[in-house]
Amino acid sequence: MDSRSEPENPSEGPAPEEDVSGDLPSAEDAFRRFDTTGYYHSLPLYGGIGYFATLLSDYTSKGTPGWGELAFDFVLLGLFVLAFVDLSQRSVLVGEDEIRIVRLLWKDRAVPSGEVRRVHVPTTQEGLWLYTDPDGDVALKIGAGHEDTDELKELVIRQIPSSAEVTGLG
């Protein structure tokens, strides 16, 4: 049989290439992601638009401002842009081994799930406060404004050790 010809028995030929990439979970698959809700995305955007509209009306009625006032206004407008980018790109990742806050412009913060000794669910605001020392400072504070907040709370409470204390559940 010529090496370039088809094998008589299909089982004798080279094995078909298999796509094994689907079998391996990626790092993102190991986490449940909770992104910021649309309401929190839009807060600094609307604030920036309102401030920009105020600047335009102020500049058209008074004329061209001095360099100091102009620089100050653009710095404030830039801070609105930074706040918008930060809020629109903030996520909480909850995995089996760690709970992580991911922010585009700042360093990620994470706490291993097994080290959490207390979770406080504030009754006067949304969010979760995770403590690695029950009487110490907050190790990780998950703020308000994430999608599926009830599921986020339940998942975090399920991921921590059963000996950890949960406080603040009214």
mmCIF file with all atom_site columns, C-alpha atoms in Angstrom:
data_model
loop_
_atom_site.group_PDB
_atom_site.id
_atom_site.type_symbol
_atom_site.label_atom_id
_atom_site.label_alt_id
_atom_site.label_comp_id
_atom_site.label_asym_id
_atom_site.label_entity_id
_atom_site.label_seq_id
_atom_site.pdbx_PDB_ins_code
_atom_site.Cartn_x
_atom_site.Cartn_y
_atom_site.Cartn_z
_atom_site.occupancy
_atom_site.B_iso_or_equiv
_atom_site.pdbx_formal_charge
_atom_site.auth_seq_id
_atom_site.auth_comp_id
_atom_site.auth_asym_id
_atom_site.auth_atom_id
_atom_site.pdbx_PDB_model_num
ATOM 1   C CA . MET A 1 1   ? 0.000   0.000  0.000  1.00 0.00 ? 1   MET A CA 1
ATOM 2   C CA . ASP A 1 2   ? 1.331   3.417  -0.960 1.00 0.00 ? 2   ASP A CA 1
ATOM 3   C CA . SER A 1 3   ? 1.826   5.760  2.036  1.00 0.00 ? 3   SER A CA 1
ATOM 4   C CA . ARG A 1 4   ? -0.089  8.505  0.223  1.00 0.00 ? 4   ARG A CA 1
ATOM 5   C CA . SER A 1 5   ? -3.145  6.387  -0.538 1.00 0.00 ? 5   SER A CA 1
ATOM 6   C CA . GLU A 1 6   ? -6.178  5.969  1.684  1.00 0.00 ? 6   GLU A CA 1
ATOM 7   C CA . PRO A 1 7   ? -5.964  3.166  4.229  1.00 0.00 ? 7   PRO A CA 1
ATOM 8   C CA . GLU A 1 8   ? -8.245  0.221  3.531  1.00 0.00 ? 8   GLU A CA 1
ATOM 9   C CA . ASN A 1 9   ? -9.506  0.149  7.086  1.00 0.00 ? 9   ASN A CA 1
ATOM 10  C CA . PRO A 1 10  ? -10.405 3.608  8.448  1.00 0.00 ? 10  PRO A CA 1
ATOM 11  C CA . SER A 1 11  ? -9.359  2.578  11.958 1.00 0.00 ? 11  SER A CA 1
ATOM 12  C CA . GLU A 1 12  ? -5.754  2.113  10.768 1.00 0.00 ? 12  GLU A CA 1
ATOM 13  C CA . GLY A 1 13  ? -5.317  5.725  9.664  1.00 0.00 ? 13  GLY A CA 1
ATOM 14  C CA . PRO A 1 14  ? -4.082  8.590  11.768 1.00 0.00 ? 14  PRO A CA 1
ATOM 15  C CA . ALA A 1 15  ? -6.350  9.538  14.643 1.00 0.00 ? 15  ALA A CA 1
ATOM 16  C CA . PRO A 1 16  ? -8.499  12.571 13.960 1.00 0.00 ? 16  PRO A CA 1
ATOM 17  C CA . GLU A 1 17  ? -7.399  15.665 15.795 1.00 0.00 ? 17  GLU A CA 1
ATOM 18  C CA . GLU A 1 18  ? -9.473  16.309 18.861 1.00 0.00 ? 18  GLU A CA 1
ATOM 19  C CA . ASP A 1 19  ? -10.241 19.693 20.307 1.00 0.00 ? 19  ASP A CA 1
ATOM 20  C CA . VAL A 1 20  ? -9.322  19.278 23.970 1.00 0.00 ? 20  VAL A CA 1
ATOM 21  C CA . SER A 1 21  ? -9.501  22.975 24.781 1.00 0.00 ? 21  SER A CA 1
ATOM 22  C CA . GLY A 1 22  ? -13.127 22.614 25.820 1.00 0.00 ? 22  GLY A CA 1
ATOM 23  C CA . ASP A 1 23  ? -12.173 20.018 28.442 1.00 0.00 ? 23  ASP A CA 1
ATOM 24  C CA . LEU A 1 24  ? -9.914  22.369 30.364 1.00 0.00 ? 24  LEU A CA 1
ATOM 25  C CA . PRO A 1 25  ? -11.656 25.032 32.433 1.00 0.00 ? 25  PRO A CA 1
ATOM 26  C CA . SER A 1 26  ? -10.273 28.504 32.125 1.00 0.00 ? 26  SER A CA 1
ATOM 27  C CA . ALA A 1 27  ? -9.500  30.611 35.179 1.00 0.00 ? 27  ALA A CA 1
ATOM 28  C CA . GLU A 1 28  ? -12.691 32.636 34.564 1.00 0.00 ? 28  GLU A CA 1
ATOM 29  C CA . ASP A 1 29  ? -14.854 29.477 34.558 1.00 0.00 ? 29  ASP A CA 1
ATOM 30  C CA . ALA A 1 30  ? -13.829 28.710 38.136 1.00 0.00 ? 30  ALA A CA 1
ATOM 31  C CA . PHE A 1 31  ? -15.406 31.972 39.322 1.00 0.00 ? 31  PHE A CA 1
ATOM 32  C CA . ARG A 1 32  ? -18.939 33.357 39.341 1.00 0.00 ? 32  ARG A CA 1
ATOM 33  C CA . ARG A 1 33  ? -18.767 36.985 38.186 1.00 0.00 ? 33  ARG A CA 1
ATOM 34  C CA . PHE A 1 34  ? -20.997 39.756 39.549 1.00 0.00 ? 34  PHE A CA 1
ATOM 35  C CA . ASP A 1 35  ? -20.660 42.976 37.547 1.00 0.00 ? 35  ASP A CA 1
ATOM 36  C CA . THR A 1 36  ? -21.804 46.465 38.462 1.00 0.00 ? 36  THR A CA 1
ATOM 37  C CA . THR A 1 37  ? -25.442 47.219 37.667 1.00 0.00 ? 37  THR A CA 1
ATOM 38  C CA . GLY A 1 38  ? -26.435 49.767 35.031 1.00 0.00 ? 38  GLY A CA 1
ATOM 39  C CA . TYR A 1 39  ? -27.604 52.238 37.671 1.00 0.00 ? 39  TYR A CA 1
ATOM 40  C CA . TYR A 1 40  ? -24.138 52.452 39.206 1.00 0.00 ? 40  TYR A CA 1
ATOM 41  C CA . HIS A 1 41  ? -22.549 52.634 35.749 1.00 0.00 ? 41  HIS A CA 1
ATOM 42  C CA . SER A 1 42  ? -24.544 55.739 34.950 1.00 0.00 ? 42  SER A CA 1
ATOM 43  C CA . LEU A 1 43  ? -24.119 57.782 38.143 1.00 0.00 ? 43  LEU A CA 1
ATOM 44  C CA . PRO A 1 44  ? -20.746 59.391 37.312 1.00 0.00 ? 44  PRO A CA 1
ATOM 45  C CA . LEU A 1 45  ? -21.685 59.580 33.627 1.00 0.00 ? 45  LEU A CA 1
ATOM 46  C CA . TYR A 1 46  ? -24.759 61.678 34.380 1.00 0.00 ? 46  TYR A CA 1
ATOM 47  C CA . GLY A 1 47  ? -22.788 63.732 36.890 1.00 0.00 ? 47  GLY A CA 1
ATOM 48  C CA . GLY A 1 48  ? -20.102 64.407 34.273 1.00 0.00 ? 48  GLY A CA 1
ATOM 49  C CA . ILE A 1 49  ? -22.665 65.319 31.623 1.00 0.00 ? 49  ILE A CA 1
ATOM 50  C CA . GLY A 1 50  ? -24.420 67.677 34.047 1.00 0.00 ? 50  GLY A CA 1
ATOM 51  C CA . TYR A 1 51  ? -21.128 69.285 35.032 1.00 0.00 ? 51  TYR A CA 1
ATOM 52  C CA . PHE A 1 52  ? -20.110 69.635 31.367 1.00 0.00 ? 52  PHE A CA 1
ATOM 53  C CA . ALA A 1 53  ? -23.472 71.258 30.526 1.00 0.00 ? 53  ALA A CA 1
ATOM 54  C CA . THR A 1 54  ? -23.003 73.674 33.438 1.00 0.00 ? 54  THR A CA 1
ATOM 55  C CA . LEU A 1 55  ? -19.522 74.541 32.164 1.00 0.00 ? 55  LEU A CA 1
ATOM 56  C CA . LEU A 1 56  ? -20.809 75.191 28.654 1.00 0.00 ? 56  LEU A CA 1
ATOM 57  C CA . SER A 1 57  ? -23.584 77.477 29.854 1.00 0.00 ? 57  SER A CA 1
ATOM 58  C CA . ASP A 1 58  ? -21.156 79.255 32.197 1.00 0.00 ? 58  ASP A CA 1
ATOM 59  C CA . TYR A 1 59  ? -18.565 79.745 29.435 1.00 0.00 ? 59  TYR A CA 1
ATOM 60  C CA . THR A 1 60  ? -21.116 81.004 26.911 1.00 0.00 ? 60  THR A CA 1
ATOM 61  C CA . SER A 1 61  ? -22.547 83.576 29.327 1.00 0.00 ? 61  SER A CA 1
ATOM 62  C CA . LYS A 1 62  ? -19.239 84.821 30.826 1.00 0.00 ? 62  LYS A CA 1
ATOM 63  C CA . GLY A 1 63  ? -16.839 84.370 27.957 1.00 0.00 ? 63  GLY A CA 1
ATOM 64  C CA . THR A 1 64  ? -13.502 82.596 27.988 1.00 0.00 ? 64  THR A CA 1
ATOM 65  C CA . PRO A 1 65  ? -12.278 81.808 31.536 1.00 0.00 ? 65  PRO A CA 1
ATOM 66  C CA . GLY A 1 66  ? -8.722  82.169 32.758 1.00 0.00 ? 66  GLY A CA 1
ATOM 67  C CA . TRP A 1 67  ? -6.223  79.295 32.617 1.00 0.00 ? 67  TRP A CA 1
ATOM 68  C CA . GLY A 1 68  ? -6.624  78.469 36.300 1.00 0.00 ? 68  GLY A CA 1
ATOM 69  C CA . GLU A 1 69  ? -10.375 78.108 36.127 1.00 0.00 ? 69  GLU A CA 1
ATOM 70  C CA . LEU A 1 70  ? -10.160 76.169 32.865 1.00 0.00 ? 70  LEU A CA 1
ATOM 71  C CA . ALA A 1 71  ? -7.569  73.750 34.287 1.00 0.00 ? 71  ALA A CA 1
ATOM 72  C CA . PHE A 1 72  ? -9.657  73.212 37.429 1.00 0.00 ? 72  PHE A CA 1
ATOM 73  C CA . ASP A 1 73  ? -12.772 72.480 35.362 1.00 0.00 ? 73  ASP A CA 1
ATOM 74  C CA . PHE A 1 74  ? -10.963 69.956 33.163 1.00 0.00 ? 74  PHE A CA 1
ATOM 75  C CA . VAL A 1 75  ? -9.451  68.214 36.205 1.00 0.00 ? 75  VAL A CA 1
ATOM 76  C CA . LEU A 1 76  ? -12.936 67.810 37.692 1.00 0.00 ? 76  LEU A CA 1
ATOM 77  C CA . LEU A 1 77  ? -14.262 66.553 34.374 1.00 0.00 ? 77  LEU A CA 1
ATOM 78  C CA . GLY A 1 78  ? -11.374 64.064 34.214 1.00 0.00 ? 78  GLY A CA 1
ATOM 79  C CA . LEU A 1 79  ? -12.261 62.811 37.698 1.00 0.00 ? 79  LEU A CA 1
ATOM 80  C CA . PHE A 1 80  ? -15.824 62.155 36.516 1.00 0.00 ? 80  PHE A CA 1
ATOM 81  C CA . VAL A 1 81  ? -14.401 60.119 33.617 1.00 0.00 ? 81  VAL A CA 1
ATOM 82  C CA . LEU A 1 82  ? -12.177 58.113 36.004 1.00 0.00 ? 82  LEU A CA 1
ATOM 83  C CA . ALA A 1 83  ? -15.131 57.440 38.301 1.00 0.00 ? 83  ALA A CA 1
ATOM 84  C CA . PHE A 1 84  ? -17.227 56.311 35.338 1.00 0.00 ? 84  PHE A CA 1
ATOM 85  C CA . VAL A 1 85  ? -14.525 53.927 34.096 1.00 0.00 ? 85  VAL A CA 1
ATOM 86  C CA . ASP A 1 86  ? -13.947 52.567 37.596 1.00 0.00 ? 86  ASP A CA 1
ATOM 87  C CA . LEU A 1 87  ? -17.613 51.940 38.338 1.00 0.00 ? 87  LEU A CA 1
ATOM 88  C CA . SER A 1 88  ? -18.361 50.452 34.933 1.00 0.00 ? 88  SER A CA 1
ATOM 89  C CA . GLN A 1 89  ? -15.453 47.983 35.144 1.00 0.00 ? 89  GLN A CA 1
ATOM 90  C CA . ARG A 1 90  ? -15.799 46.825 38.772 1.00 0.00 ? 90  ARG A CA 1
ATOM 91  C CA . SER A 1 91  ? -16.641 43.156 39.376 1.00 0.00 ? 91  SER A CA 1
ATOM 92  C CA . VAL A 1 92  ? -16.730 40.655 42.198 1.00 0.00 ? 92  VAL A CA 1
ATOM 93  C CA . LEU A 1 93  ? -15.492 37.152 41.429 1.00 0.00 ? 93  LEU A CA 1
ATOM 94  C CA . VAL A 1 94  ? -16.535 34.392 43.817 1.00 0.00 ? 94  VAL A CA 1
ATOM 95  C CA . GLY A 1 95  ? -14.694 31.100 43.478 1.00 0.00 ? 95  GLY A CA 1
ATOM 96  C CA . GLU A 1 96  ? -14.271 28.000 45.580 1.00 0.00 ? 96  GLU A CA 1
ATOM 97  C CA . ASP A 1 97  ? -10.929 29.172 46.953 1.00 0.00 ? 97  ASP A CA 1
ATOM 98  C CA . GLU A 1 98  ? -11.154 32.964 46.969 1.00 0.00 ? 98  GLU A CA 1
ATOM 99  C CA . ILE A 1 99  ? -13.369 36.006 46.760 1.00 0.00 ? 99  ILE A CA 1
ATOM 100 C CA . ARG A 1 100 ? -11.921 38.804 44.627 1.00 0.00 ? 100 ARG A CA 1
ATOM 101 C CA . ILE A 1 101 ? -12.796 42.388 43.727 1.00 0.00 ? 101 ILE A CA 1
ATOM 102 C CA . VAL A 1 102 ? -11.534 43.302 40.261 1.00 0.00 ? 102 VAL A CA 1
ATOM 103 C CA . ARG A 1 103 ? -11.181 46.952 39.277 1.00 0.00 ? 103 ARG A CA 1
ATOM 104 C CA . LEU A 1 104 ? -9.705  48.206 36.029 1.00 0.00 ? 104 LEU A CA 1
ATOM 105 C CA . LEU A 1 105 ? -7.759  51.165 37.402 1.00 0.00 ? 105 LEU A CA 1
ATOM 106 C CA . TRP A 1 106 ? -6.786  49.776 40.809 1.00 0.00 ? 106 TRP A CA 1
ATOM 107 C CA . LYS A 1 107 ? -5.110  46.661 42.136 1.00 0.00 ? 107 LYS A CA 1
ATOM 108 C CA . ASP A 1 108 ? -7.335  43.608 42.610 1.00 0.00 ? 108 ASP A CA 1
ATOM 109 C CA . ARG A 1 109 ? -8.150  42.695 46.188 1.00 0.00 ? 109 ARG A CA 1
ATOM 110 C CA . ALA A 1 110 ? -8.796  39.108 47.239 1.00 0.00 ? 110 ALA A CA 1
ATOM 111 C CA . VAL A 1 111 ? -9.391  37.035 50.354 1.00 0.00 ? 111 VAL A CA 1
ATOM 112 C CA . PRO A 1 112 ? -9.030  33.241 50.408 1.00 0.00 ? 112 PRO A CA 1
ATOM 113 C CA . SER A 1 113 ? -12.445 31.756 51.258 1.00 0.00 ? 113 SER A CA 1
ATOM 114 C CA . GLY A 1 114 ? -10.964 29.460 53.879 1.00 0.00 ? 114 GLY A CA 1
ATOM 115 C CA . GLU A 1 115 ? -9.515  32.379 55.861 1.00 0.00 ? 115 GLU A CA 1
ATOM 116 C CA . VAL A 1 116 ? -12.807 34.242 56.313 1.00 0.00 ? 116 VAL A CA 1
ATOM 117 C CA . ARG A 1 117 ? -13.900 34.089 59.971 1.00 0.00 ? 117 ARG A CA 1
ATOM 118 C CA . ARG A 1 118 ? -16.820 36.506 59.872 1.00 0.00 ? 118 ARG A CA 1
ATOM 119 C CA . VAL A 1 119 ? -19.158 37.992 57.251 1.00 0.00 ? 119 VAL A CA 1
ATOM 120 C CA . HIS A 1 120 ? -21.196 41.045 58.126 1.00 0.00 ? 120 HIS A CA 1
ATOM 121 C CA . VAL A 1 121 ? -24.239 41.885 56.018 1.00 0.00 ? 121 VAL A CA 1
ATOM 122 C CA . PRO A 1 122 ? -25.030 45.539 56.783 1.00 0.00 ? 122 PRO A CA 1
ATOM 123 C CA . THR A 1 123 ? -28.699 46.184 57.429 1.00 0.00 ? 123 THR A CA 1
ATOM 124 C CA . THR A 1 124 ? -28.579 49.877 56.489 1.00 0.00 ? 124 THR A CA 1
ATOM 125 C CA . GLN A 1 125 ? -26.797 49.497 53.145 1.00 0.00 ? 125 GLN A CA 1
ATOM 126 C CA . GLU A 1 126 ? -26.009 46.927 50.462 1.00 0.00 ? 126 GLU A CA 1
ATOM 127 C CA . GLY A 1 127 ? -22.800 44.954 50.464 1.00 0.00 ? 127 GLY A CA 1
ATOM 128 C CA . LEU A 1 128 ? -20.743 42.474 52.453 1.00 0.00 ? 128 LEU A CA 1
ATOM 129 C CA . TRP A 1 129 ? -17.850 42.935 54.829 1.00 0.00 ? 129 TRP A CA 1
ATOM 130 C CA . LEU A 1 130 ? -15.465 39.988 55.107 1.00 0.00 ? 130 LEU A CA 1
ATOM 131 C CA . TYR A 1 131 ? -13.196 39.583 58.132 1.00 0.00 ? 131 TYR A CA 1
ATOM 132 C CA . THR A 1 132 ? -10.230 37.209 58.459 1.00 0.00 ? 132 THR A CA 1
ATOM 133 C CA . ASP A 1 133 ? -9.998  38.136 62.152 1.00 0.00 ? 133 ASP A CA 1
ATOM 134 C CA . PRO A 1 134 ? -13.460 38.278 63.781 1.00 0.00 ? 134 PRO A CA 1
ATOM 135 C CA . ASP A 1 135 ? -12.531 41.274 65.932 1.00 0.00 ? 135 ASP A CA 1
ATOM 136 C CA . GLY A 1 136 ? -10.150 42.950 63.457 1.00 0.00 ? 136 GLY A CA 1
ATOM 137 C CA . ASP A 1 137 ? -10.530 45.297 60.527 1.00 0.00 ? 137 ASP A CA 1
ATOM 138 C CA . VAL A 1 138 ? -12.464 44.480 57.361 1.00 0.00 ? 138 VAL A CA 1
ATOM 139 C CA . ALA A 1 139 ? -10.294 42.335 55.072 1.00 0.00 ? 139 ALA A CA 1
ATOM 140 C CA . LEU A 1 140 ? -12.532 42.828 52.013 1.00 0.00 ? 140 LEU A CA 1
ATOM 141 C CA . LYS A 1 141 ? -15.488 45.159 51.628 1.00 0.00 ? 141 LYS A CA 1
ATOM 142 C CA . ILE A 1 142 ? -17.860 44.378 48.783 1.00 0.00 ? 142 ILE A CA 1
ATOM 143 C CA . GLY A 1 143 ? -19.814 47.546 48.151 1.00 0.00 ? 143 GLY A CA 1
ATOM 144 C CA . ALA A 1 144 ? -23.256 48.139 46.760 1.00 0.00 ? 144 ALA A CA 1
ATOM 145 C CA . GLY A 1 145 ? -24.316 48.149 43.156 1.00 0.00 ? 145 GLY A CA 1
ATOM 146 C CA . HIS A 1 146 ? -23.568 44.626 41.948 1.00 0.00 ? 146 HIS A CA 1
ATOM 147 C CA . GLU A 1 147 ? -26.039 42.574 39.971 1.00 0.00 ? 147 GLU A CA 1
ATOM 148 C CA . ASP A 1 148 ? -27.849 39.711 41.714 1.00 0.00 ? 148 ASP A CA 1
ATOM 149 C CA . THR A 1 149 ? -26.981 40.928 45.216 1.00 0.00 ? 149 THR A CA 1
ATOM 150 C CA . ASP A 1 150 ? -28.989 38.190 46.930 1.00 0.00 ? 150 ASP A CA 1
ATOM 151 C CA . GLU A 1 151 ? -27.206 35.487 44.934 1.00 0.00 ? 151 GLU A CA 1
ATOM 152 C CA . LEU A 1 152 ? -23.859 37.172 45.668 1.00 0.00 ? 152 LEU A CA 1
ATOM 153 C CA . LYS A 1 153 ? -24.563 37.130 49.418 1.00 0.00 ? 153 LYS A CA 1
ATOM 154 C CA . GLU A 1 154 ? -25.722 33.504 49.353 1.00 0.00 ? 154 GLU A CA 1
ATOM 155 C CA . LEU A 1 155 ? -22.736 32.350 47.310 1.00 0.00 ? 155 LEU A CA 1
ATOM 156 C CA . VAL A 1 156 ? -20.209 34.125 49.540 1.00 0.00 ? 156 VAL A CA 1
ATOM 157 C CA . ILE A 1 157 ? -21.825 32.672 52.659 1.00 0.00 ? 157 ILE A CA 1
ATOM 158 C CA . ARG A 1 158 ? -21.732 29.181 51.104 1.00 0.00 ? 158 ARG A CA 1
ATOM 159 C CA . GLN A 1 159 ? -18.032 29.515 50.151 1.00 0.00 ? 159 GLN A CA 1
ATOM 160 C CA . ILE A 1 160 ? -16.747 30.469 53.608 1.00 0.00 ? 160 ILE A CA 1
ATOM 161 C CA . PRO A 1 161 ? -16.026 27.842 56.299 1.00 0.00 ? 161 PRO A CA 1
ATOM 162 C CA . SER A 1 162 ? -19.059 26.605 58.239 1.00 0.00 ? 162 SER A CA 1
ATOM 163 C CA . SER A 1 163 ? -17.415 27.799 61.457 1.00 0.00 ? 163 SER A CA 1
ATOM 164 C CA . ALA A 1 164 ? -17.415 31.423 60.236 1.00 0.00 ? 164 ALA A CA 1
ATOM 165 C CA . GLU A 1 165 ? -19.903 33.774 61.874 1.00 0.00 ? 165 GLU A CA 1
ATOM 166 C CA . VAL A 1 166 ? -22.520 35.598 59.782 1.00 0.00 ? 166 VAL A CA 1
ATOM 167 C CA . THR A 1 167 ? -23.796 38.808 61.369 1.00 0.00 ? 167 THR A CA 1
ATOM 168 C CA . GLY A 1 168 ? -26.239 41.526 60.405 1.00 0.00 ? 168 GLY A CA 1
ATOM 169 C CA . LEU A 1 169 ? -28.904 39.389 58.753 1.00 0.00 ? 169 LEU A CA 1
ATOM 170 C CA . GLY A 1 170 ? -32.006 41.219 60.012 1.00 0.00 ? 170 GLY A CA 1
#
